[in-house]
PDB file of C-alpha atoms in Angstrom:
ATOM      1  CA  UNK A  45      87.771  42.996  76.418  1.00 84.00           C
ATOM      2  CA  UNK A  46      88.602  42.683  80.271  1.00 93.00           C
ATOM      3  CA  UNK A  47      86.811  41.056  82.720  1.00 96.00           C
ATOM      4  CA  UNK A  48      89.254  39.944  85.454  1.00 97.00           C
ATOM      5  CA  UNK A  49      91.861  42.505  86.462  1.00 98.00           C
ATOM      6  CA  UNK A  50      94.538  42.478  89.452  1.00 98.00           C
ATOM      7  CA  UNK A  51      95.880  44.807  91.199  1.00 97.00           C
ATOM      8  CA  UNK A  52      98.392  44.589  93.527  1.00 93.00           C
ATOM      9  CA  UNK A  53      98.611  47.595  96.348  1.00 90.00           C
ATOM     10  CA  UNK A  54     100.778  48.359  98.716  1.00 81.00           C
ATOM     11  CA  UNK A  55      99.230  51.672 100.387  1.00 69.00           C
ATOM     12  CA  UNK A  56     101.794  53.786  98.087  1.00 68.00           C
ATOM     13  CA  UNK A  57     100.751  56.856  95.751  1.00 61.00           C
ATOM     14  CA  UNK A  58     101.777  55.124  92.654  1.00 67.00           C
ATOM     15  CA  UNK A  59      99.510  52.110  93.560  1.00 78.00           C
ATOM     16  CA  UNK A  60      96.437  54.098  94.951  1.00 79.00           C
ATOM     17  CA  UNK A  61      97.199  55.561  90.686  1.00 82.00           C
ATOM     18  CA  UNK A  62      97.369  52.062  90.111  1.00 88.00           C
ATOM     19  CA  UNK A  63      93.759  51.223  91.762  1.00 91.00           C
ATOM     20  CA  UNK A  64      92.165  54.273  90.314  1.00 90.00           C
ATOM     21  CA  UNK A  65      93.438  53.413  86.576  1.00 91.00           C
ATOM     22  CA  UNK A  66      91.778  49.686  87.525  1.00 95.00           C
ATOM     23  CA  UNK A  67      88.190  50.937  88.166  1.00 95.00           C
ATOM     24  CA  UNK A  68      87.976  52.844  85.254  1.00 94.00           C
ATOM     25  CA  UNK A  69      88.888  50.157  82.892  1.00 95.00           C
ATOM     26  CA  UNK A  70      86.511  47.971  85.043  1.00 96.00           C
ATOM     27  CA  UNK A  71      83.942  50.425  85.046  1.00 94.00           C
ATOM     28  CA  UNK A  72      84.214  50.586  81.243  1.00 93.00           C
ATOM     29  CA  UNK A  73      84.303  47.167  80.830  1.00 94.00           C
ATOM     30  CA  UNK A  74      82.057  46.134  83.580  1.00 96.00           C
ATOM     31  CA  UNK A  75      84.691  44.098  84.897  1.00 97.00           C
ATOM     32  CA  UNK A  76      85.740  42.602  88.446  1.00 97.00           C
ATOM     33  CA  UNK A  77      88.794  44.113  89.911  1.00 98.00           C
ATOM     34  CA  UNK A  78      90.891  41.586  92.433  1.00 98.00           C
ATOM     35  CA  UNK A  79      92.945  43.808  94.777  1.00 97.00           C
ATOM     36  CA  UNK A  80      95.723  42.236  95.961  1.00 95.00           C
ATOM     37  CA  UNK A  81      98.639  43.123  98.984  1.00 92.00           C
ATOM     38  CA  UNK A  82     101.169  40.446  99.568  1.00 89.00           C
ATOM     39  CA  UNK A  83     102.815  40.411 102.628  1.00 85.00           C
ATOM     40  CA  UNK A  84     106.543  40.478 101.281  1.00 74.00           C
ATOM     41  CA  UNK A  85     109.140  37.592 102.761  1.00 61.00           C
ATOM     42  CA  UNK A  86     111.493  40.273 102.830  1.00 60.00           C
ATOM     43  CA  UNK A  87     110.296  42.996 105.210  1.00 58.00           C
ATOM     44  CA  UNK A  88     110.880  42.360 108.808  1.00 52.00           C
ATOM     45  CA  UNK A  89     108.930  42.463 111.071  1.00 59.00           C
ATOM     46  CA  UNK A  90     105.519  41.197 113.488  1.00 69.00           C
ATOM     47  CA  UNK A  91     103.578  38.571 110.915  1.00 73.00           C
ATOM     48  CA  UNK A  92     100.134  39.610 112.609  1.00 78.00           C
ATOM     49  CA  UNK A  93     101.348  43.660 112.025  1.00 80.00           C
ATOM     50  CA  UNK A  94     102.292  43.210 108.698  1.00 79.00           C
ATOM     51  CA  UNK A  95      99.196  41.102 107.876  1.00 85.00           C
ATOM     52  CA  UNK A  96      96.989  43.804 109.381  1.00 85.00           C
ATOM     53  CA  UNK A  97      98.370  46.420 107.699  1.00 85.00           C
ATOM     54  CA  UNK A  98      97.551  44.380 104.605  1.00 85.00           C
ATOM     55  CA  UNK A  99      94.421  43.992 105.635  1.00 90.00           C
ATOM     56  CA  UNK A 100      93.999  47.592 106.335  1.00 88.00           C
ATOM     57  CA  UNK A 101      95.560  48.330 102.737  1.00 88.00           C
ATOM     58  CA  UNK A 102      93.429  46.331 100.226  1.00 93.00           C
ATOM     59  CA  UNK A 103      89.740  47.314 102.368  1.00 92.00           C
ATOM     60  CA  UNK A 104      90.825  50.897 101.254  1.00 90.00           C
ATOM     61  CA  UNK A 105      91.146  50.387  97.931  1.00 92.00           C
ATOM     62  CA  UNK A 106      88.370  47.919  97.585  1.00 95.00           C
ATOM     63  CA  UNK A 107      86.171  50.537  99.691  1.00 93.00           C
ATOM     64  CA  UNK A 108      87.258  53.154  96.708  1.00 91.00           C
ATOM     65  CA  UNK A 109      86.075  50.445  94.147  1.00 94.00           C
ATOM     66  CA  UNK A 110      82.766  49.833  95.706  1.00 95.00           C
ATOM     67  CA  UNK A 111      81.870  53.201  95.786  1.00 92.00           C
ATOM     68  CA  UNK A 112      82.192  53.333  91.997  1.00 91.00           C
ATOM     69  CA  UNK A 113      79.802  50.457  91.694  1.00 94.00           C
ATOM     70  CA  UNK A 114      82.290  48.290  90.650  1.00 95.00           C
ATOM     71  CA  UNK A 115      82.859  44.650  91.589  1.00 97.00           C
ATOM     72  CA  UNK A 116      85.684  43.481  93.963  1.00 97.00           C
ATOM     73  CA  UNK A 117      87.421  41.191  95.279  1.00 97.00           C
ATOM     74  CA  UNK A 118      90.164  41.495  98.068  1.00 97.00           C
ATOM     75  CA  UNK A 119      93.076  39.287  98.916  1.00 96.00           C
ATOM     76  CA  UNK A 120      96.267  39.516 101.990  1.00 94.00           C
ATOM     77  CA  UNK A 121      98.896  36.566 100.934  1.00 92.00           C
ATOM     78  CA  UNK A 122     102.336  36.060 101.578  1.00 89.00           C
ATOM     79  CA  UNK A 123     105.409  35.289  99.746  1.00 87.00           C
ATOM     80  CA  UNK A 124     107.769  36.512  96.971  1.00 86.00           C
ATOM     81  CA  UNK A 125     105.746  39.451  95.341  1.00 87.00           C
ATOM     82  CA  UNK A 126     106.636  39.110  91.596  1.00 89.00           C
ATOM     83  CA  UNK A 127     105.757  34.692  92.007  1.00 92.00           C
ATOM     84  CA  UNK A 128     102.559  35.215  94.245  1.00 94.00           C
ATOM     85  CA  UNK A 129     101.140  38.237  92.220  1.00 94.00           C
ATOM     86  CA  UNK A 130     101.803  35.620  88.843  1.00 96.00           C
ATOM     87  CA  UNK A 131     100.404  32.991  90.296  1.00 97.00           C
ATOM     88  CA  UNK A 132      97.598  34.695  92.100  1.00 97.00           C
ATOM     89  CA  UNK A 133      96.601  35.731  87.989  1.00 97.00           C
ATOM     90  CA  UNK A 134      97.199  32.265  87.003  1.00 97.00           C
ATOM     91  CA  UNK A 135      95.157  30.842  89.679  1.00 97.00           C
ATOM     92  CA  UNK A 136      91.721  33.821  89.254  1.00 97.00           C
ATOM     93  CA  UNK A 137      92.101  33.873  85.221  1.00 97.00           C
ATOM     94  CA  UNK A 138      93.112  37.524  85.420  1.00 98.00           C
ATOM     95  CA  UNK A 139      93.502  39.188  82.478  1.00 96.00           C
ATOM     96  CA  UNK A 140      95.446  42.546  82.853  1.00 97.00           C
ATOM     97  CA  UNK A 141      97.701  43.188  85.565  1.00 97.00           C
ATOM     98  CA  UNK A 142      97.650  47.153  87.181  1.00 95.00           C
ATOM     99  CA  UNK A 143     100.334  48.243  89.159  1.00 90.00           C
ATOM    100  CA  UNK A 144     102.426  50.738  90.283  1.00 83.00           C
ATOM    101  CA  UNK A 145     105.977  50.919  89.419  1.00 76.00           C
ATOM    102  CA  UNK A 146     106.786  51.590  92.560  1.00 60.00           C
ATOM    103  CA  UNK A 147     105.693  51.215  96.038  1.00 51.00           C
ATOM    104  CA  UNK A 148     106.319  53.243  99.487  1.00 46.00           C
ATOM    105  CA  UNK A 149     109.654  54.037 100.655  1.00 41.00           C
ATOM    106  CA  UNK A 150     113.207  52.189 100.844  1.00 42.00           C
ATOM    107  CA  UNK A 151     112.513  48.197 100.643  1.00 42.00           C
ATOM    108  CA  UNK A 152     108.995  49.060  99.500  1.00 43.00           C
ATOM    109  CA  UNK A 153     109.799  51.170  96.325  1.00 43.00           C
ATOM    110  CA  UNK A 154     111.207  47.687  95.218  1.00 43.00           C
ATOM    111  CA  UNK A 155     108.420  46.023  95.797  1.00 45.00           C
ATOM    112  CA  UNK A 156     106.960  47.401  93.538  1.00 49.00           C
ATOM    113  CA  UNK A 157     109.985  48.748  91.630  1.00 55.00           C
ATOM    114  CA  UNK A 158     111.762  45.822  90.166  1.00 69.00           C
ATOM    115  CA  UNK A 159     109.219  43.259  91.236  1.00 81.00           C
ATOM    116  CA  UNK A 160     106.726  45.187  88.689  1.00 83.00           C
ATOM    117  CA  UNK A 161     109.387  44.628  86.081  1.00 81.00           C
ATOM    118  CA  UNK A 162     109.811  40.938  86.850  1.00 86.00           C
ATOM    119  CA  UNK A 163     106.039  41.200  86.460  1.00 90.00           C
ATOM    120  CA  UNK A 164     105.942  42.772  82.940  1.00 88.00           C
ATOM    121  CA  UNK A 165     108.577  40.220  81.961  1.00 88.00           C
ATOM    122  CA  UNK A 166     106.563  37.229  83.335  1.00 92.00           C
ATOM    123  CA  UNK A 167     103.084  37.551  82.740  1.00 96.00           C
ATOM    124  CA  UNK A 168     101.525  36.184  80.277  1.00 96.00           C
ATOM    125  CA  UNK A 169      98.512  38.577  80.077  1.00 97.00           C
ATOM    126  CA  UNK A 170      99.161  42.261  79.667  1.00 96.00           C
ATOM    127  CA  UNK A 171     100.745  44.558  82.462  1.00 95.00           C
ATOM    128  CA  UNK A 172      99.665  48.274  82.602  1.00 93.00           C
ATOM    129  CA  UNK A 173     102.200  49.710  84.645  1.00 87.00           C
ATOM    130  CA  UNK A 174     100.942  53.458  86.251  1.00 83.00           C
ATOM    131  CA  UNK A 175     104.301  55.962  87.038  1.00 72.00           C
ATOM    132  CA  UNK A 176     103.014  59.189  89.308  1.00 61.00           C
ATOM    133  CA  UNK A 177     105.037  62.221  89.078  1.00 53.00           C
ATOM    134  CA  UNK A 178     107.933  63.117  92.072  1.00 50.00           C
ATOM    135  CA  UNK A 179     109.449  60.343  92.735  1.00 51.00           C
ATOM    136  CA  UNK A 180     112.306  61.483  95.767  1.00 54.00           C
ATOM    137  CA  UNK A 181     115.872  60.847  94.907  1.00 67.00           C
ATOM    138  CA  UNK A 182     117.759  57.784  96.663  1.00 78.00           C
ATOM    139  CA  UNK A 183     120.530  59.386  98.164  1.00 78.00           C
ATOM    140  CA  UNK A 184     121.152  57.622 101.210  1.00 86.00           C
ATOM    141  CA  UNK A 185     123.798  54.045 101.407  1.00 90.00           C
ATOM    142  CA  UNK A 186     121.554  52.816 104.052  1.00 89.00           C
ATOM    143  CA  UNK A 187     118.232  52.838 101.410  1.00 88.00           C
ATOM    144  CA  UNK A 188     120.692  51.879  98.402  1.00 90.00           C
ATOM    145  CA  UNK A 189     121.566  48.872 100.650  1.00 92.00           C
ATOM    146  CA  UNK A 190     117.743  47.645 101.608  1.00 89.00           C
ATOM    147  CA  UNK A 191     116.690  47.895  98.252  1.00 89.00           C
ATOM    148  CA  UNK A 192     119.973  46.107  96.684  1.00 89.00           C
ATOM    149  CA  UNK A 193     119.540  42.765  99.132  1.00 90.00           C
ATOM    150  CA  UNK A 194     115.611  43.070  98.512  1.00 87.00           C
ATOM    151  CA  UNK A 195     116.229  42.956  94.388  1.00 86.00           C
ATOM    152  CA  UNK A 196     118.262  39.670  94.705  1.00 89.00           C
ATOM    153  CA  UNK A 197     116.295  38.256  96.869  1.00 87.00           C
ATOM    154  CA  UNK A 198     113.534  38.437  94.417  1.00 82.00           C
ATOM    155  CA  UNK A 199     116.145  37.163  92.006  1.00 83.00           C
ATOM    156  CA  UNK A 200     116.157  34.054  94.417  1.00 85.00           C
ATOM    157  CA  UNK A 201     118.936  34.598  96.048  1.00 88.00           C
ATOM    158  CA  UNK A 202     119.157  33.566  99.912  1.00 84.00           C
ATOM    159  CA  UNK A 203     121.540  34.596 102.826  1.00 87.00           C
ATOM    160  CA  UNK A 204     122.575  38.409 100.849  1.00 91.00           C
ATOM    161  CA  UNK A 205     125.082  40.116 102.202  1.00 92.00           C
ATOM    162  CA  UNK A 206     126.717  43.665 101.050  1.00 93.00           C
ATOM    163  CA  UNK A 207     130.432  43.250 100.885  1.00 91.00           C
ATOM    164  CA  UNK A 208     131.441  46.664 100.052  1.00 91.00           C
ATOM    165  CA  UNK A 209     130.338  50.372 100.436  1.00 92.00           C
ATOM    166  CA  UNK A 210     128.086  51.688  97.759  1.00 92.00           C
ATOM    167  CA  UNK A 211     128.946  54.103  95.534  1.00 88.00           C
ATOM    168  CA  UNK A 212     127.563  56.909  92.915  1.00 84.00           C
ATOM    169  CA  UNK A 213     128.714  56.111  89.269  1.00 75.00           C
ATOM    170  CA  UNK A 214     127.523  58.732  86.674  1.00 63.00           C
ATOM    171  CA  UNK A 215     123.907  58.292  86.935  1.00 72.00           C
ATOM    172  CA  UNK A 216     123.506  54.902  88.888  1.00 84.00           C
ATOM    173  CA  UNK A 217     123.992  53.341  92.532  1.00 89.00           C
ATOM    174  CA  UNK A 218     126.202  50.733  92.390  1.00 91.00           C
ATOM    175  CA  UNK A 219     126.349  47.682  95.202  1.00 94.00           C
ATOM    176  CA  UNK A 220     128.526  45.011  95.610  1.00 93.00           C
ATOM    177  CA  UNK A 221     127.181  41.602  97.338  1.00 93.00           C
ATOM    178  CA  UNK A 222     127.370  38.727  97.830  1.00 92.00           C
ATOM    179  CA  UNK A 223     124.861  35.952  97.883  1.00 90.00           C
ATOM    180  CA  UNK A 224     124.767  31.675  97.105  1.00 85.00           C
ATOM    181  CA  UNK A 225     128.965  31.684  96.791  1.00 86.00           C
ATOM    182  CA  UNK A 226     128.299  34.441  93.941  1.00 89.00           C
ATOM    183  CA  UNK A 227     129.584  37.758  94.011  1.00 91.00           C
ATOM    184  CA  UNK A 228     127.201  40.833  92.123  1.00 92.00           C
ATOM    185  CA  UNK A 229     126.505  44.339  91.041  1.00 91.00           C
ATOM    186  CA  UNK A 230     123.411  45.829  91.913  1.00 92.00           C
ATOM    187  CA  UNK A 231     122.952  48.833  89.848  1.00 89.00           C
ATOM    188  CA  UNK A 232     120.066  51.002  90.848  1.00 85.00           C
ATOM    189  CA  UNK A 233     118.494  54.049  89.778  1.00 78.00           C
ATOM    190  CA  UNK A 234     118.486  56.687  91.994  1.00 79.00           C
ATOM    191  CA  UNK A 235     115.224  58.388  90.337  1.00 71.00           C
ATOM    192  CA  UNK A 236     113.417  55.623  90.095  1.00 68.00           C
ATOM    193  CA  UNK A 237     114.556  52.503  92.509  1.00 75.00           C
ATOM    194  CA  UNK A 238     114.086  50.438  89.361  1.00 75.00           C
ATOM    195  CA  UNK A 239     117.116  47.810  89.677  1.00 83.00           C
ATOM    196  CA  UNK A 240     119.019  45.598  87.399  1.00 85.00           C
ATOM    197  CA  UNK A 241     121.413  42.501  88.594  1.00 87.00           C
ATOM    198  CA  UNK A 242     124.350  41.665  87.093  1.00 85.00           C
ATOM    199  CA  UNK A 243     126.206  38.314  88.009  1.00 85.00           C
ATOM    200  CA  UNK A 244     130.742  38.947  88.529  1.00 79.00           C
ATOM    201  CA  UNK A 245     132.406  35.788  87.034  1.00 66.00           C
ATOM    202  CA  UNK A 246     135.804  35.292  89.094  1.00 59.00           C
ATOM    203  CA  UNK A 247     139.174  35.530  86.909  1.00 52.00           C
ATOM    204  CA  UNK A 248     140.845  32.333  86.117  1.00 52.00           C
TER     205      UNK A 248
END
């Protein structure tokens, strides 16, 4: 049934789930897993560093792979996360996409937070996406903030800007900004990270 399958890692809990749920189906299957880390366009920060830690990220998991007697491939790119992990599975015939929903911490629970959404919306091959248990709680503006520019950035947006405080509403984080001469409302979920955008028309 499978015999190409990506996943994208990014050192997280949810993704080392992620890479374990990917060797058993390969294992099964006796297909090749392709781990992939992409070295995100919006973390800051030294290239080499980040590209090392990339580095450092996929050997692990394709280590943990190897020792299962599985086949594996490992790849460090850069770019937008959600376009190079679609076209990465475009470009190696994959044919299921594993992944966390979310990744690290702050900025990094996005990447694989909403960018694994843009992912399941996107693909055209199927998406398994692996949730562990105990997510922490965003309760800090400052995260609320990193992960707010980093979700419409990966909307396209350029030059993001917050132009108001955030705030709590029922069960949701709610951030104005600004980006492209468009104003918006980030809504995000404090459980989760998992984001959605929504686009303020001006009155006339």
């Amino acid at each position: 049934m499978y015999e190409r399958i990506l996943v994208p890692v990014d050192g997280g809990s949810e993704t080392r789930g992620a890479v374990s749920h990917a060797i058993d189906i390969a294992d099964k299957y006796d297909a090749t897993v392709y781990v992939l880390h992409v070295v995100s366009q919006q973390l800051v920060g030294d290239a080499a560093e980040l590209e090392a830690d990339g580095k450092h990220i996929t050997d692990d998991a394709v280590e943990r792979a190897t020792e299962y007697g599985v086949d594996v491939v490992g790849d460090v790119t850069d770019g937008r996360p959600s376009d190079r992990i679609l076209g990465y599975a475009d470009e190696r015939d994959i044919d299921l996409i594993v992944m966390g929903t979310h990744g690290r911490t702050g900025v990094g629970r996005v990447l694989l937070g909403s960018v694994a959404e843009r992912v399941a919306r996107h693909s055209v091959v199927p998406v398994l996406l692996v949730r562990s248990p105990g997510l922490r709680t965003i309760d800090s503006e400052e995260e609320v903030i990193d992960i707010a520019k980093a979700a419409l950035v990966d909307e396209g947006c350029d030059d993001v800007s917050v132009t108001e405080t955030p705030y709590r509403a029922a069960n949701t984080w709610i951030v104005r900004a600004a980006a492209d001469e468009e104003t918006f409302n980030v809504h995000v979920d404090p459980a989760t990270g998992e984001t959605s955008v929504a686009s303020i028309q001006p009155r006339e």
